[in-house]
Coordinates of C-alpha atoms and ligand atoms in Angstrom, one line a residue:
M14 CA 10.6 43.3 -24.7
G15 CA 8.9 39.8 -26.0
K16 CA 11.9 38.1 -24.8
T17 CA 11.2 39.7 -21.0
L18 CA 7.4 39.4 -21.4
V19 CA 8.2 35.2 -21.8
L20 CA 10.8 36.0 -19.4
A21 CA 8.7 37.5 -16.7
F22 CA 5.8 34.6 -17.4
Y23 CA 8.0 31.8 -16.9
I24 CA 9.1 33.4 -13.0
T25 CA 5.5 34.2 -12.2
I26 CA 4.7 30.4 -13.5
C27 CA 7.8 29.4 -11.4
C28 CA 6.6 31.1 -8.1
I29 CA 2.9 30.1 -8.3
A30 CA 4.4 26.2 -8.5
F31 CA 6.9 26.8 -5.2
V32 CA 4.4 28.3 -3.3
I33 CA 1.3 25.8 -4.1
S34 CA 4.1 23.1 -3.3
K35 CA 5.0 24.9 -0.1
I36 CA 1.2 25.3 1.0
V37 CA 0.3 21.1 -0.3
I38 CA 3.6 19.9 1.9
S39 CA 2.7 22.4 4.9
V40 CA -1.4 20.7 4.9
L41 CA 0.9 17.0 4.4
I42 CA 3.2 18.0 7.7
Y43 CA 0.1 19.1 9.8
R44 CA -1.8 16.1 8.8
R45 CA 0.6 13.8 10.3
W46 CA 1.5 16.3 13.1
K47 CA -2.2 16.0 14.1
R48 CA -2.2 12.2 13.7
K49 CA 1.1 12.3 16.1
K50 CA 0.5 9.9 18.7
V51 CA 0.9 10.7 23.5
V52 CA 2.4 7.7 24.5
F53 CA 1.7 6.7 28.2
E54 CA 3.9 4.3 30.4
D55 CA 1.8 2.7 33.1
G56 CA 4.8 1.3 35.2
F57 CA 2.1 -0.6 37.2
S58 CA 0.0 -2.8 35.7
G59 CA 3.3 -3.0 32.5
G60 CA 0.7 -1.0 29.9
K61 CA 0.7 1.6 27.5
M62 CA -1.4 4.4 26.0
V63 CA -1.2 5.2 22.9
L64 CA -3.7 9.1 21.9
F65 CA -3.4 10.0 18.5
R66 CA -3.3 13.8 19.0
A67 CA -6.8 14.8 18.1
S68 CA -9.5 17.9 18.9
A69 CA -11.2 15.8 21.0
M70 CA -8.1 14.6 22.4
Q71 CA -5.7 17.5 23.6
S72 CA -8.2 19.1 26.8
L73 CA -7.6 15.7 28.9
K74 CA -4.2 14.9 30.7
S75 CA -3.4 11.0 30.2
D76 CA -2.8 10.3 33.6
T77 CA -6.2 10.6 34.4
F78 CA -7.4 9.3 31.1
L79 CA -5.5 5.9 32.2
K80 CA -6.9 5.7 35.6
K81 CA -10.2 6.2 34.4
T82 CA -10.1 3.7 32.3
L83 CA -9.1 1.4 34.3
K84 CA -11.8 1.9 37.2
L85 CA -13.7 0.6 34.2
S86 CA -16.8 -2.1 35.5
N87 CA -20.0 -3.8 34.9
K88 CA -22.2 -0.6 35.2
D89 CA -19.9 1.1 32.4
I90 CA -21.0 -1.4 29.8
I91 CA -23.1 -0.2 26.7
G92 CA -22.8 -2.9 24.9
S93 CA -21.0 -7.1 24.1
G94 CA -20.0 -8.2 21.0
G95 CA -18.6 -11.8 20.1
Y96 CA -14.7 -10.2 20.5
G97 CA -14.8 -7.7 23.3
T98 CA -16.8 -5.9 25.6
V99 CA -18.0 -2.1 25.4
Y100 CA -17.8 0.7 28.2
K101 CA -18.4 3.8 28.4
L102 CA -16.2 6.0 29.4
T103 CA -17.2 9.3 31.0
V104 CA -14.1 12.3 30.9
N105 CA -16.8 15.0 32.2
E106 CA -20.5 16.1 31.7
S107 CA -19.4 16.7 28.4
I108 CA -16.7 14.2 27.4
A109 CA -17.2 10.7 26.8
F110 CA -15.6 7.9 25.1
A111 CA -16.4 4.6 24.0
V112 CA -13.8 1.9 25.5
K113 CA -14.0 -1.7 23.4
R114 CA -12.6 -4.5 25.9
L115 CA -10.9 -7.4 23.9
N116 CA -9.0 -10.2 25.7
R117 CA -5.8 -11.3 25.0
G118 CA -4.7 -14.6 25.4
S119 CA -6.3 -15.9 21.3
A120 CA -4.3 -14.9 17.9
D121 CA -7.5 -14.4 16.5
R122 CA -8.0 -11.4 19.3
D123 CA -5.0 -10.1 19.1
R124 CA -4.8 -9.9 15.5
G125 CA -8.7 -8.1 15.8
F126 CA -6.9 -5.3 17.9
E127 CA -3.6 -5.2 14.9
R128 CA -6.2 -4.9 12.2
E129 CA -8.5 -2.4 13.9
L130 CA -5.1 -0.5 14.1
E131 CA -3.3 -0.3 10.8
A132 CA -7.0 0.4 9.2
M133 CA -8.8 3.0 11.7
G134 CA -5.7 4.5 13.0
D135 CA -5.5 7.3 10.6
I136 CA -8.9 7.7 8.9
K137 CA -10.8 10.2 9.8
H138 CA -14.2 10.7 8.0
R139 CA -17.9 11.6 9.2
N140 CA -19.0 7.8 8.6
I141 CA -16.8 5.8 10.3
V142 CA -16.6 6.2 13.9
T143 CA -13.4 7.4 15.2
L144 CA -10.7 5.7 16.9
H145 CA -8.8 8.3 19.1
G146 CA -6.3 5.6 20.9
Y147 CA -5.8 2.5 22.6
Y148 CA -4.1 0.5 25.7
T149 CA -1.7 -3.0 25.1
A150 CA -1.8 -4.7 27.9
P151 CA 0.1 -8.0 29.1
N152 CA -3.8 -9.9 29.5
Y153 CA -5.9 -7.8 27.5
N154 CA -6.6 -3.9 24.8
L155 CA -8.4 -1.6 24.6
L156 CA -9.6 -0.1 21.7
I157 CA -11.1 3.5 22.7
Y158 CA -13.8 5.7 20.3
E159 CA -15.5 8.5 19.9
L160 CA -18.8 7.6 21.6
M161 CA -21.8 7.3 19.5
P162 CA -25.1 8.4 21.9
N163 CA -27.9 6.7 19.4
G164 CA -25.4 3.3 19.5
S165 CA -26.1 0.5 16.2
L166 CA -28.6 0.6 14.1
D167 CA -29.9 -2.9 14.9
A168 CA -30.6 -1.4 18.5
V169 CA -32.1 0.7 17.1
L170 CA -34.3 -0.9 14.3
Q171 CA -35.5 -3.5 16.9
G172 CA -36.5 -1.3 19.4
R173 CA -34.2 -1.5 21.7
S174 CA -32.1 1.6 22.4
M175 CA -35.6 4.0 21.3
E176 CA -38.2 4.2 19.7
K177 CA -38.6 2.8 16.9
K178 CA -41.3 4.9 15.3
L179 CA -38.4 7.5 15.8
L180 CA -36.5 5.6 12.6
D181 CA -39.1 7.5 9.7
W182 CA -38.0 7.0 5.6
P183 CA -35.5 10.2 5.9
F184 CA -33.5 9.4 8.4
R185 CA -33.7 5.5 7.4
Y186 CA -32.9 7.3 4.0
K187 CA -30.1 9.6 5.4
I188 CA -28.0 6.1 7.3
A189 CA -28.5 4.5 4.1
L190 CA -26.7 7.2 2.0
G191 CA -24.3 7.9 4.8
T192 CA -23.3 4.4 5.5
A193 CA -22.6 3.9 1.8
R194 CA -20.3 6.9 1.2
G195 CA -18.7 5.2 4.6
I196 CA -17.7 1.9 2.7
S197 CA -16.8 4.6 -0.8
Y198 CA -14.7 5.9 1.3
L199 CA -12.9 3.0 2.7
H200 CA -13.2 1.2 -1.0
H201 CA -11.7 3.8 -3.1
D202 CA -10.2 6.5 -1.0
C203 CA -8.1 5.0 1.4
I204 CA -4.6 4.0 0.0
P205 CA -4.9 0.7 0.3
H206 CA -8.1 0.5 0.2
I207 CA -10.0 -1.2 2.9
I208 CA -12.5 -4.2 2.8
H209 CA -14.4 -3.9 6.2
R210 CA -15.5 -7.9 5.7
D211 CA -18.7 -7.3 8.5
I212 CA -20.5 -4.6 7.5
K213 CA -23.9 -5.3 9.0
S214 CA -26.6 -3.1 11.1
S215 CA -24.7 -3.6 14.5
N216 CA -21.3 -2.2 13.2
I217 CA -23.0 1.1 11.8
L218 CA -23.2 3.2 15.3
L219 CA -25.4 6.5 14.7
D220 CA -24.3 10.3 16.2
Q221 CA -26.3 12.4 18.3
N222 CA -27.6 13.4 14.9
M223 CA -28.4 10.4 13.4
E224 CA -25.7 10.3 10.8
A225 CA -24.5 6.5 10.4
R226 CA -20.6 5.5 11.2
V227 CA -19.4 2.7 10.4
S228 CA -17.7 0.9 13.2
D229 CA -15.5 -2.4 13.8
F230 CA -12.7 -2.9 11.9
G231 CA -11.5 -6.2 13.8
L232 CA -12.1 -7.9 10.7
A233 CA -10.8 -5.2 7.5
T234 CA -8.0 -6.0 5.4
L235 CA -6.1 -3.7 3.4
M236 CA -5.5 -4.5 0.0
E237 CA -2.6 -2.7 -2.1
P238 CA -4.4 -1.2 -5.1
D239 CA -3.5 -3.2 -7.7
K240 CA -5.5 -6.1 -6.4
T241 CA -9.1 -6.7 -7.0
H242 CA -9.6 -9.5 -3.7
V243 CA -7.5 -11.4 -0.8
S244 CA -7.1 -14.7 0.9
T245 CA -8.6 -15.0 4.0
L246 CA -10.7 -17.9 6.1
V247 CA -14.5 -17.6 5.8
A248 CA -15.4 -15.0 8.8
G249 CA -18.3 -12.0 9.0
T250 CA -22.0 -12.4 10.2
F251 CA -24.1 -15.4 8.7
G252 CA -27.5 -13.3 6.6
Y253 CA -24.8 -10.6 5.5
L254 CA -21.9 -12.6 4.0
A255 CA -22.3 -12.8 -0.1
P256 CA -22.6 -17.0 -1.4
E257 CA -19.7 -16.5 -3.1
Y258 CA -17.7 -16.2 -0.6
F259 CA -18.2 -19.7 1.1
D260 CA -16.7 -21.0 -1.8
T261 CA -13.9 -19.0 -3.0
G262 CA -12.9 -17.5 0.5
R263 CA -12.5 -14.5 -1.0
A264 CA -12.6 -11.2 0.4
T265 CA -13.4 -7.9 -2.3
A266 CA -14.7 -4.9 -2.1
K267 CA -18.3 -6.7 -4.2
G268 CA -18.7 -8.8 -0.6
D269 CA -19.1 -5.4 1.4
V270 CA -21.3 -4.0 -1.4
Y271 CA -23.7 -7.4 -0.7
S272 CA -23.6 -7.0 2.6
F273 CA -24.5 -2.8 2.0
G274 CA -27.5 -4.8 0.3
V275 CA -28.5 -6.6 3.4
V276 CA -28.3 -3.9 6.1
L277 CA -30.4 -1.3 2.9
L278 CA -33.3 -4.5 2.9
E279 CA -33.3 -4.3 7.4
L280 CA -34.1 -0.3 6.7
L281 CA -36.6 -0.8 4.2
T282 CA -38.3 -3.8 5.8
G283 CA -37.4 -3.8 9.3
K284 CA -36.1 -7.0 8.8
K285 CA -33.3 -9.0 10.9
P286 CA -31.7 -11.3 8.2
T287 CA -31.2 -14.4 11.3
D288 CA -34.7 -13.8 11.9
E289 CA -36.0 -17.1 12.9
A290 CA -38.7 -17.5 11.2
F291 CA -37.0 -17.2 7.8
I292 CA -35.3 -20.7 9.7
E293 CA -37.8 -21.9 10.6
E294 CA -39.7 -21.5 6.6
G295 CA -36.3 -22.6 4.8
T296 CA -35.5 -19.4 2.7
K297 CA -33.3 -16.0 4.5
L298 CA -34.6 -12.6 4.2
V299 CA -32.8 -11.7 0.7
T300 CA -34.8 -14.4 -1.5
W301 CA -37.8 -13.4 0.6
V302 CA -38.0 -9.8 -1.1
K303 CA -36.5 -10.6 -4.4
A304 CA -39.7 -13.0 -4.9
V305 CA -42.0 -9.8 -3.7
V306 CA -40.0 -7.7 -5.6
Q307 CA -40.5 -9.5 -8.3
D308 CA -44.1 -9.4 -7.5
K309 CA -43.8 -5.5 -7.7
K310 CA -45.2 -5.9 -4.6
E311 CA -42.8 -4.4 -2.0
V312 CA -45.2 -1.8 -0.5
Y313 CA -46.9 -5.3 1.3
V314 CA -43.4 -5.3 3.1
I315 CA -41.8 -2.4 3.8
D316 CA -41.7 -1.2 7.2
S317 CA -45.0 0.0 9.2
N318 CA -42.7 2.3 11.2
L319 CA -41.2 4.2 8.1
G320 CA -44.2 6.7 8.3
C321 CA -45.9 8.6 4.9
C322 CA -42.7 8.1 2.4
P323 CA -43.3 8.5 -1.8
T324 CA -43.2 4.5 -3.1
D325 CA -40.8 6.0 -6.1
E326 CA -38.9 6.5 -3.6
I327 CA -39.4 3.3 -1.7
N328 CA -39.2 0.8 -5.4
N329 CA -36.1 2.6 -6.0
A330 CA -34.3 1.8 -2.0
F331 CA -35.4 -2.1 -3.1
S332 CA -34.2 -1.6 -6.8
I333 CA -30.2 -0.9 -5.7
A334 CA -30.8 -3.0 -3.1
L335 CA -31.4 -5.6 -5.1
M336 CA -28.2 -4.1 -7.9
C337 CA -26.2 -4.5 -4.6
L338 CA -28.0 -8.5 -4.3
E339 CA -26.7 -10.0 -7.6
P340 CA -25.7 -13.3 -7.0
E341 CA -22.8 -12.6 -9.4
P342 CA -20.1 -10.3 -8.0
S343 CA -19.3 -8.5 -11.6
M344 CA -22.6 -7.6 -12.2
R345 CA -22.7 -5.5 -8.7
P346 CA -22.6 -1.5 -8.4
T347 CA -19.3 -0.5 -6.7
M348 CA -19.8 1.6 -3.3
V349 CA -19.1 4.7 -5.6
E350 CA -22.1 3.7 -8.1
V351 CA -24.6 3.1 -5.0
V352 CA -23.6 6.5 -2.9
K353 CA -24.5 7.9 -6.6
M354 CA -28.0 5.9 -7.2
L355 CA -29.1 7.1 -3.2
E356 CA -28.8 10.2 -4.0
Q357 CA -30.1 10.5 -7.5
I358 CA -33.4 9.3 -5.4
K359 CA -33.9 12.5 -3.7
N360 CA -33.6 14.4 -6.7
N361 CA -36.5 12.6 -8.3
E362 CA -34.3 10.2 -11.1
V363 CA -34.9 7.0 -12.0
V364 CA -32.8 4.3 -10.6
K365 CA -31.8 2.2 -13.7
E366 CA -29.5 -1.2 -13.3
T367 CA -25.2 -0.1 -14.1
Ligands
ATP487 N1 -18.2 4.1 19.1 C1 -19.2 3.1 19.8 N2 -20.0 4.0 21.0 C2 -21.3 3.8 21.5 N3 -21.6 2.3 21.7 C3 -20.6 1.7 21.3 C4 -19.9 1.4 20.3 N4 -18.8 0.6 19.6 C5 -19.6 -0.1 20.5 N5 -20.9 0.1 20.6 C6 -21.9 -0.7 21.2 O1 -21.4 -2.2 21.7 C7 -21.8 -3.3 20.4 C8 -20.6 -4.0 20.4 O2 -20.2 -3.3 19.5 P1 -18.8 -4.8 18.8 O3 -18.5 -4.0 18.1 O4 -17.7 -5.3 20.0 O5 -19.6 -5.6 19.1 P2 -20.7 -6.8 17.4 O6 -20.3 -5.3 16.1 O7 -22.0 -6.1 18.5 O8 -21.0 -7.6 17.2 P3 -19.3 -8.9 16.6 O9 -18.3 -7.9 16.9 O10 -19.3 -9.7 17.3 O11 -19.6 -8.5 15.0 C9 -22.7 -2.4 19.5 O12 -23.2 -3.7 19.2 C10 -23.2 -0.8 20.2 O13 -24.4 -1.0 20.7

C-alpha cells in the first residue's frame, strides 16, 4: 500500500512537471512568434522593409505602410538630432508612428542603426520606446517607433512642447521613477545586459499618460553578463557624461547611473546641464547643486514650476541624485537600488546612503 502511494506521488509530480514544461515552452514559442518579422521588399527603390509582428502592426498592410513611409516630407518633421530627422507617419486617425531617418554613408551612422536594431529588436517594456520595424535602402535607413505624443522631456522642461507648469512634482516623480525602471531593465533584466550610453532628457520621451520611455539606442552597447565594462571611443552628450569616461573610455552601467543623476537634477531644478549660465560662471549643474545641498539650501534651487510639494520628498530626491553623481563609480548605487530608493520616497521612508 505504502509503495503504491509513493509511486502515485512520483507519477503525479512527473505529470505536473511535464505540463509546466509544456506551458513554458509554448510561452517561449509564442513570444518568439510575436517578434517574427513581416518582410516587404520594394523593387522600385531597392529597399527592404521589416515590420515586427505586434498588435499595433497587425491591422496594417505592409505595402500601404511602405508607400506612406516613402512619401514622408519636411511637413511631417517632429524633431531632429545629431544622427537623423524624426517624422510623424500618420496611417489613419487613430494610428501614427515616429520614423527616424538616418542617412547612410558614414560608418558611424550605419553602426548606430545596427546598434539600435541589436539592442531594441527584442525589447518590450513599459518604460522603453517600442521599435516596430525598420526600412533599409541604399542611401538611408529608417527606424519605425511608436509615437510619443508628449514629445521629449527636455522640450517639456524647457516649455517648448507643452505648458511647463503642467509638469508639477507628482508628474516629475513619475517620470524619474519610470526612467529609472527602464534603465534598470536594460542593465539587469536584458540578456545580454545593455548599457545605453546616452541617457539625457532629450532621449526620455513621454507617452499619452506622461509615462517616461527611454529612447535612442544609437550608442547602446551590449554587454555579456560576466563583463563589467566595454571599451569604446568617447561618445555621448556633454553635461551628462560620467567623469571617469573621459579618462578610461569605458562604458559601464555606472556611467548610465551618473547620467540618470543629471536628469534627476534637471527634473528638480528645471535647469539644463548645458545651460550657458553655468559655462559663463565656469561651473556645472552638478557642482552647483552639490554646493547648494551641502549648505542645505535645496529649497532655493528647486524649479518654481514644481508646485507645492513635500520638502522631505524633494530632499530625498536630491540625496538620490547626489548618490548617482558620486565621482567614484563604485560608490554609486545600481539602477535596481535607485528604483527602490525612489519608491521609498512615496512610502515616506528616509533614503539612506547605500
Ligand atoms: N518615438 C518618438 N515619438 C515622438 N517624438 C520623437 C520620437 N523619437 C524622437 N522624437 C523627437 O525627435 C527628437 C530627435 O530625436 P533623436 O533621437 O533623433 O535626437 P536627440 O536625442 O534629440 O539628439 P541626438 O540623437 O543628437 O542625441 C526628439 O528630441 C523628440 O522630440
